[in-house]
mmCIF file of C-alpha atoms and ligand atoms in Angstrom:
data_model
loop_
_atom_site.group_PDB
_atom_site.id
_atom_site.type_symbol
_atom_site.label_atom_id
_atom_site.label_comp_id
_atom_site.label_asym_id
_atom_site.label_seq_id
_atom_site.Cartn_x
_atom_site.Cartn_y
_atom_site.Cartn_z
ATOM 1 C CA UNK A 1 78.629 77.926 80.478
ATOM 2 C CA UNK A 2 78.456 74.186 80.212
ATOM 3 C CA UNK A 3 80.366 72.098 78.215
ATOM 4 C CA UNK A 4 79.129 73.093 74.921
ATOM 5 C CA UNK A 5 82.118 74.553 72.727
ATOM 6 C CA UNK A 6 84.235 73.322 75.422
ATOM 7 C CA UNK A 7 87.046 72.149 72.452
ATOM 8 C CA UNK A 8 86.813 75.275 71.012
ATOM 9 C CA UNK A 9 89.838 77.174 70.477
ATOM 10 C CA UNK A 10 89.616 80.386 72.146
ATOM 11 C CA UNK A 11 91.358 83.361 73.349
ATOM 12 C CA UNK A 12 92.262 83.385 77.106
ATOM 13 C CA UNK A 13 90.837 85.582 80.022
ATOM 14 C CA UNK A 14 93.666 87.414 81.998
ATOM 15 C CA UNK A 15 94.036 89.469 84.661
ATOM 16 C CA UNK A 16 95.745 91.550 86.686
ATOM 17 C CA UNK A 17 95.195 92.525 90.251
ATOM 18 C CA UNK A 18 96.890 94.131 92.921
ATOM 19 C CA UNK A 19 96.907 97.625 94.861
ATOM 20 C CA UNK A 20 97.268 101.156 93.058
ATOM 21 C CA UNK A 21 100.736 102.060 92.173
ATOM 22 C CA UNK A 22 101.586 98.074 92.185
ATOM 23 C CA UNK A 23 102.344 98.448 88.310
ATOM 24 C CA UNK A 24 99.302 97.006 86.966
ATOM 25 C CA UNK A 25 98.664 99.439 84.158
ATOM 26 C CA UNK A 26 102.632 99.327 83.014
ATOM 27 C CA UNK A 27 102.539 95.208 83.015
ATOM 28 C CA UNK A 28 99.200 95.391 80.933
ATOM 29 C CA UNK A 29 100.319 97.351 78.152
ATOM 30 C CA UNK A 30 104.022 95.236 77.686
ATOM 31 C CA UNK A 31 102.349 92.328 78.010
ATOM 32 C CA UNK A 32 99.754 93.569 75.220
ATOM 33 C CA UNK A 33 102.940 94.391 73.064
ATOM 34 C CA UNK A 34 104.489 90.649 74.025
ATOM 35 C CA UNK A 35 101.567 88.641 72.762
ATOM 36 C CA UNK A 36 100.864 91.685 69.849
ATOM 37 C CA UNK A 37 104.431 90.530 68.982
ATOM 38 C CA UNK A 38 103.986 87.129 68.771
ATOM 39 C CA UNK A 39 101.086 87.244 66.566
ATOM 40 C CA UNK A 40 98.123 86.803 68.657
ATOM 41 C CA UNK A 41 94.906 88.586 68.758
ATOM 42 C CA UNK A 42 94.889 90.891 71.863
ATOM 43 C CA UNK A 43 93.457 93.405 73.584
ATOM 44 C CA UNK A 44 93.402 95.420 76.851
ATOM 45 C CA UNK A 45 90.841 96.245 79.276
ATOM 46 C CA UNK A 46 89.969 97.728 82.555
ATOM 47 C CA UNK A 47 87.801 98.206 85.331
ATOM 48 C CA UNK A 48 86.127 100.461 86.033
ATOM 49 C CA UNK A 49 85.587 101.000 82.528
ATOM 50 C CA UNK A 50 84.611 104.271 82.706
ATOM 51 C CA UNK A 51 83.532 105.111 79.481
ATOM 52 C CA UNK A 52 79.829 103.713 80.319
ATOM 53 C CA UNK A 53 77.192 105.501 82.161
ATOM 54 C CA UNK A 54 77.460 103.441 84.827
ATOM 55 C CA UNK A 55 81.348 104.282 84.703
ATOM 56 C CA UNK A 56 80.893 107.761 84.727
ATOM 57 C CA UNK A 57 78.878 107.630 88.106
ATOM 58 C CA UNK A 58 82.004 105.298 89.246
ATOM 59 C CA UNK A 59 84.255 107.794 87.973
ATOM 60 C CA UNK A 60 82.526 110.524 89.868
ATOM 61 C CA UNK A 61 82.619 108.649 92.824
ATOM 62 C CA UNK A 62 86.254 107.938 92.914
ATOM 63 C CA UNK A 63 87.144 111.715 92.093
ATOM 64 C CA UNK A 64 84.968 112.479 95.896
ATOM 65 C CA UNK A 65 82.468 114.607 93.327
ATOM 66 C CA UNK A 66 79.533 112.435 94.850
ATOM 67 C CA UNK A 67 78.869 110.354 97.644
ATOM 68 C CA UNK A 68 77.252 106.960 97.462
ATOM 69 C CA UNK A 69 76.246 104.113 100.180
ATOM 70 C CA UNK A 70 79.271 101.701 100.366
ATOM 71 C CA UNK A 71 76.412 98.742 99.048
ATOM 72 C CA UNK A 72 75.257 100.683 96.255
ATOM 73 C CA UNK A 73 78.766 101.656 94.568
ATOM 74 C CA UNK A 74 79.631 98.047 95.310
ATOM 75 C CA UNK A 75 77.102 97.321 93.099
ATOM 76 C CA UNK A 76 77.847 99.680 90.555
ATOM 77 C CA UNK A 77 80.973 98.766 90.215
ATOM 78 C CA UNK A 78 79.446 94.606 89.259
ATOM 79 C CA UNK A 79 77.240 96.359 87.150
ATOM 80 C CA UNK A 80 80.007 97.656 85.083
ATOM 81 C CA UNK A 81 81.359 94.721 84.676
ATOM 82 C CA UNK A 82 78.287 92.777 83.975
ATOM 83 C CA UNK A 83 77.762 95.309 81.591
ATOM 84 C CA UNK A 84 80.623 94.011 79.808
ATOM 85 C CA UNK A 85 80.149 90.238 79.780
ATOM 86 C CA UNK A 86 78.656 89.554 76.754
ATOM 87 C CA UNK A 87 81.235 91.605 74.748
ATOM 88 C CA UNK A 88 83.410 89.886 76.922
ATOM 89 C CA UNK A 89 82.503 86.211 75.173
ATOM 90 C CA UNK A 90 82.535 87.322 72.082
ATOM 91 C CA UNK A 91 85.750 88.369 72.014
ATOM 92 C CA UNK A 92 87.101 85.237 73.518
ATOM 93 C CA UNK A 93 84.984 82.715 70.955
ATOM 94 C CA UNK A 94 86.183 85.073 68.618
ATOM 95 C CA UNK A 95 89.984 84.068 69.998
ATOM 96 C CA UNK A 96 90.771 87.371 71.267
ATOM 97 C CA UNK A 97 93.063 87.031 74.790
ATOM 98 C CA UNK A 98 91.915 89.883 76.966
ATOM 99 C CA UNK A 99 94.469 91.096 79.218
ATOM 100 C CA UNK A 100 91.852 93.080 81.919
ATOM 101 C CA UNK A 101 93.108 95.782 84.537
ATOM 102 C CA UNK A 102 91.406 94.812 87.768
ATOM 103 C CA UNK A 103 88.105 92.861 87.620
ATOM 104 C CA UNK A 104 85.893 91.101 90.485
ATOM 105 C CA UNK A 105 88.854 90.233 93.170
ATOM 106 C CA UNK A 106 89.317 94.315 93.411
ATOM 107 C CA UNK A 107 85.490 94.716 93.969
ATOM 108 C CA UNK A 108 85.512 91.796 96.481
ATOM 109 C CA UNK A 109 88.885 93.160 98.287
ATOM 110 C CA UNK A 110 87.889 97.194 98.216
ATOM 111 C CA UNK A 111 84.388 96.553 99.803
ATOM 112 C CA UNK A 112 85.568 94.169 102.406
ATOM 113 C CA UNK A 113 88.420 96.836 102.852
ATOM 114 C CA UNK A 114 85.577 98.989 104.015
ATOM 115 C CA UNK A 115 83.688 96.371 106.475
ATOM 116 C CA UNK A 116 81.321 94.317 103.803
ATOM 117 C CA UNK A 117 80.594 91.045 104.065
ATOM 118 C CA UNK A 118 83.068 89.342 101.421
ATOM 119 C CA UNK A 119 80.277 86.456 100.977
ATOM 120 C CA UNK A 120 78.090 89.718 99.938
ATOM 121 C CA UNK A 121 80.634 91.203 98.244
ATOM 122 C CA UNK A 122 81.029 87.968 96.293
ATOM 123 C CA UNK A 123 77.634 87.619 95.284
ATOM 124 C CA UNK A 124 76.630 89.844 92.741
ATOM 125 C CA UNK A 125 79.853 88.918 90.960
ATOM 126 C CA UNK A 126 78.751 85.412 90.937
ATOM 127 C CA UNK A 127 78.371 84.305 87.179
ATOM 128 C CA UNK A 128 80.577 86.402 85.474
ATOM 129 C CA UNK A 129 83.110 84.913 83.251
ATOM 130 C CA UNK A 130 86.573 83.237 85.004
ATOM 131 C CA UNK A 131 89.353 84.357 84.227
ATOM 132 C CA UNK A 132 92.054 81.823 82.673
ATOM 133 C CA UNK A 133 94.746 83.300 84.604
ATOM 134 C CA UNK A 134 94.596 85.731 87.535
ATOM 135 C CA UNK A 135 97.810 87.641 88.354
ATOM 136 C CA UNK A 136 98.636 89.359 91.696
ATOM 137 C CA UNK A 137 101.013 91.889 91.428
ATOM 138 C CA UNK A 138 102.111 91.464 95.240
ATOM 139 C CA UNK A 139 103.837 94.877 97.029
ATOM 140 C CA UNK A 140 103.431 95.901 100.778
ATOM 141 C CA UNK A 141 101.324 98.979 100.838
ATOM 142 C CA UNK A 142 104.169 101.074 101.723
ATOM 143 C CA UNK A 143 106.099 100.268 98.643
ATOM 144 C CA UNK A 144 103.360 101.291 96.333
ATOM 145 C CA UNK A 145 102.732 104.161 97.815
ATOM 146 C CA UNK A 146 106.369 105.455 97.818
ATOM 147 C CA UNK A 147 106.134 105.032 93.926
ATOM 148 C CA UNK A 148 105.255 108.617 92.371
ATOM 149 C CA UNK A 149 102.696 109.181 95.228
ATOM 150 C CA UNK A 150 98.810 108.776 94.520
ATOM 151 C CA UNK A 151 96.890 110.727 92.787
ATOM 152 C CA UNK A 152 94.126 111.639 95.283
ATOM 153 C CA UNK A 153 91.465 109.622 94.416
ATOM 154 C CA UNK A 154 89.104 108.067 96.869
ATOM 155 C CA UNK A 155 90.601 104.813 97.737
ATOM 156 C CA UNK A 156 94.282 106.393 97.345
ATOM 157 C CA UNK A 157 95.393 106.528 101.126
ATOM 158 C CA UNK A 158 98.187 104.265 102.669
ATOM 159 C CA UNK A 159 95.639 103.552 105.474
ATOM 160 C CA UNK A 160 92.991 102.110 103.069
ATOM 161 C CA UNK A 161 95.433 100.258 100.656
ATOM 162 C CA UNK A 162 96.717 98.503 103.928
ATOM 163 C CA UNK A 163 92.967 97.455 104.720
ATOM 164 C CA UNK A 164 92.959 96.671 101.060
ATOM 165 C CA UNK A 165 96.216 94.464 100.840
ATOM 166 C CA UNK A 166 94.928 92.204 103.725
ATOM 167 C CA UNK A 167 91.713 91.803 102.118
ATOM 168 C CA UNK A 168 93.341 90.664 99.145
ATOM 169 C CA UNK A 169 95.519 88.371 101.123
ATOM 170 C CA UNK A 170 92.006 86.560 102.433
ATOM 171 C CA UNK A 171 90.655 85.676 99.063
ATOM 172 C CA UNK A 172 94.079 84.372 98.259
ATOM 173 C CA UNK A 173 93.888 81.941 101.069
ATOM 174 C CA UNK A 174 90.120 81.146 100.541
ATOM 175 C CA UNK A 175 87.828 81.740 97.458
ATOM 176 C CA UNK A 176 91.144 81.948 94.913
ATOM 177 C CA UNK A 177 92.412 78.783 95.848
ATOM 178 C CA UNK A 178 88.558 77.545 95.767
ATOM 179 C CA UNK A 179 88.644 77.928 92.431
ATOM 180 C CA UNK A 180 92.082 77.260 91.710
ATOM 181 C CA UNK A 181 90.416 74.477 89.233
ATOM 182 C CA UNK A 182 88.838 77.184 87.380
ATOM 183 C CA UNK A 183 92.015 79.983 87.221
ATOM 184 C CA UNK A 184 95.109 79.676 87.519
ATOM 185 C CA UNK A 185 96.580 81.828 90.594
ATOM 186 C CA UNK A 186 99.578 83.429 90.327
ATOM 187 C CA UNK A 187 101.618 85.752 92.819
ATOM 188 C CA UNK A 188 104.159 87.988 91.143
ATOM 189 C CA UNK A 189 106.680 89.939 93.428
ATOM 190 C CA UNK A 190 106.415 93.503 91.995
ATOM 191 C CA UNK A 191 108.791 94.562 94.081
ATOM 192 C CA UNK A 192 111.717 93.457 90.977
ATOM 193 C CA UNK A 193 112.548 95.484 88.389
ATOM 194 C CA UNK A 194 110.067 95.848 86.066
ATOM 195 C CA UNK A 195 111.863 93.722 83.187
ATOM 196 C CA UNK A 196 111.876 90.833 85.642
ATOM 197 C CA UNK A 197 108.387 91.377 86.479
ATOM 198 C CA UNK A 198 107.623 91.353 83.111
ATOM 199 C CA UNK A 199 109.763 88.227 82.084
ATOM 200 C CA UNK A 200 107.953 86.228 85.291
ATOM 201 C CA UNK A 201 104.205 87.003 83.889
ATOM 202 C CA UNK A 202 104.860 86.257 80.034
ATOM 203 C CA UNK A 203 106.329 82.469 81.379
ATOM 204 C CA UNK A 204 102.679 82.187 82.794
ATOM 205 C CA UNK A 205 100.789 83.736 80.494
ATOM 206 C CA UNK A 206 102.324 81.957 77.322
ATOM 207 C CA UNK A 207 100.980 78.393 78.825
ATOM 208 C CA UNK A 208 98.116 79.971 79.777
ATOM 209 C CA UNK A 209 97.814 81.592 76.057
ATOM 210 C CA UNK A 210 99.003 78.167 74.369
ATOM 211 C CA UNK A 211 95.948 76.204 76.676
ATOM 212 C CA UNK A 212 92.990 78.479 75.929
ATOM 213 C CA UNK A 213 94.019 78.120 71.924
ATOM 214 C CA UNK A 214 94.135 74.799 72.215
ATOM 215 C CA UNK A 215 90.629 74.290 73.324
ATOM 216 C CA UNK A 216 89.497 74.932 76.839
ATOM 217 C CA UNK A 217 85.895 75.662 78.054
ATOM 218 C CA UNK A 218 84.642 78.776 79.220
ATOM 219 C CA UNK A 219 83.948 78.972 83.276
ATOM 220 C CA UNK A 220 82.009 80.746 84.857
ATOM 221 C CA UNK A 221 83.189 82.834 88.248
ATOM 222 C CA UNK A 222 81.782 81.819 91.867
ATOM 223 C CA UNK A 223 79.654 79.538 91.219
ATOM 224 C CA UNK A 224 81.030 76.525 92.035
HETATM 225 P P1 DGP B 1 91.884 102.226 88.612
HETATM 226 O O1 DGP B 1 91.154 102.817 87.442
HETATM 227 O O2 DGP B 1 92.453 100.847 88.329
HETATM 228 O O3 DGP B 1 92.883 103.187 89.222
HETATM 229 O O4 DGP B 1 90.772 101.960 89.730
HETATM 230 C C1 DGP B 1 90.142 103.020 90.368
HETATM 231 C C2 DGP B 1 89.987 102.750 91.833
HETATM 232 O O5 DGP B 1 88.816 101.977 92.057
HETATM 233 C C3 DGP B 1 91.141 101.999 92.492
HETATM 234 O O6 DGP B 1 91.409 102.625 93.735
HETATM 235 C C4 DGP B 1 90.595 100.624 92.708
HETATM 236 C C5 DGP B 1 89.118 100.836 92.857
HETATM 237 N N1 DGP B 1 88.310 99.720 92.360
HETATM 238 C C6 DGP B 1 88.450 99.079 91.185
HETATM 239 N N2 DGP B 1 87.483 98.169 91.024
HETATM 240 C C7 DGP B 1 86.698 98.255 92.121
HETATM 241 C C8 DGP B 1 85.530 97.575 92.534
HETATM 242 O O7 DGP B 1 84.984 96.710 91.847
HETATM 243 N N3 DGP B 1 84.996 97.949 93.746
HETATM 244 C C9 DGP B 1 85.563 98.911 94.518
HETATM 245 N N4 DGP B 1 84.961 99.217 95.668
HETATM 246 N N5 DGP B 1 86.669 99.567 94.153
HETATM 247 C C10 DGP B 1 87.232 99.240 92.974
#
């Protein structure tokens, strides 16, 4: 988007990333209650969202009930969350704050985990909204997958989630920090106890929160 509304007040794009089991899901939902709490318009999403069409061929996918070229459920995957864009906006001009479960940096880091290009990977993500605020729950593979086990979908395998972890780690060090101007990047040792966990990401996310009501413009991802 260009500059148009840019001193609009607004709600604010976050998310989390990070590998399965790194607590994602559990950080969502108290932040959700944190901001709930203190009066703001919320809401949480996720990705996949499966609830789609296209997220039910995901889903499918992911339970090893089909079997798909590594390309083509890379694109589903964008699809699903291009899908959701416009809603997306909406809800932001409408000064929502979407805390989102997983979004392009998990598409970019589970395809290159498999051997894609991550400039292709990129690509079809290109355009999408930017997040405000992109949190990386950070845990060594191992860690995560001591918690509770997985639960035996595709990707859960302490093999993969290694390949995964270290494609993470690249777009840390290279298209994140690209545009750090855009999102803010933050690393959050999940490794603590969850109540410090929690305490570091509402620090962040409060600014963050504060900013985007204030008036900031809306970005879009990759493109620059
Ligand atoms: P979740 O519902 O968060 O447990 O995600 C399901 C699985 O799908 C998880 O192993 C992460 C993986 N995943 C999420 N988003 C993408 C994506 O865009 N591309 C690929 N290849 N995998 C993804």
């Amino acid at each position: 988007m260009e500059n148009k509304n840019s001193s609009e007040s607004r709600g604010a794009l976050i998310v989390l990333e990070g590998l399965d089991r790194s607590g994602k899901t559990s950080q969502s939902t108290r932040l959700h209650s944190f901001l709930d709490g203190l009066g703001y318009s919320v809401e949480s999403w996720r990705f996949p969202d499966r609830n789609t069409g296209v997220g039910q061929m995901i889903s499918s996918y992911l339970a090893n009930e089909s079997q798909l070229d590594d390309r083509a459920i890379h694109l589903l995957f964008s699809a699903n969350r291009w899908e959701k864009r416009s809603l997306m906006e909406t809800k932001l001009r409408s000064g929502t704050t979407l805390i989102v479960d997983r979004y392009s940096y998990s598409g970019v880091a589970f395809s290159s985990a498999k051997g894609l290009d991550i400039e292709w990977c990129k690509a079809p993500e290109m355009g999408l909204l930017a997040p405000d605020l992109v949190l990386y729950l950070d845990i060594p593979p191992e860690r995560a997958a001591e918690r509770g086990g997985y639960g035996g979908e595709r990707y859960e395998r302490l093999e993969f989630q290694r390949k995964v972890a270290k494609s993470y780690q690249i777009l840390r060090d290279s298209s994140w920090k690209s545009h750090l101007f855009l999102a803010v990047q933050q690393t959050i040792d999940a490794c603590c106890p969850v109540e410090d966990v929690e305490k570091q990401i509402r620090e962040v996310v409060s600014d963050c929160v504060v900013t985007c009501q204030k008036g900031k413009s809306i970005s879009q991802l990759w493109l620059h």
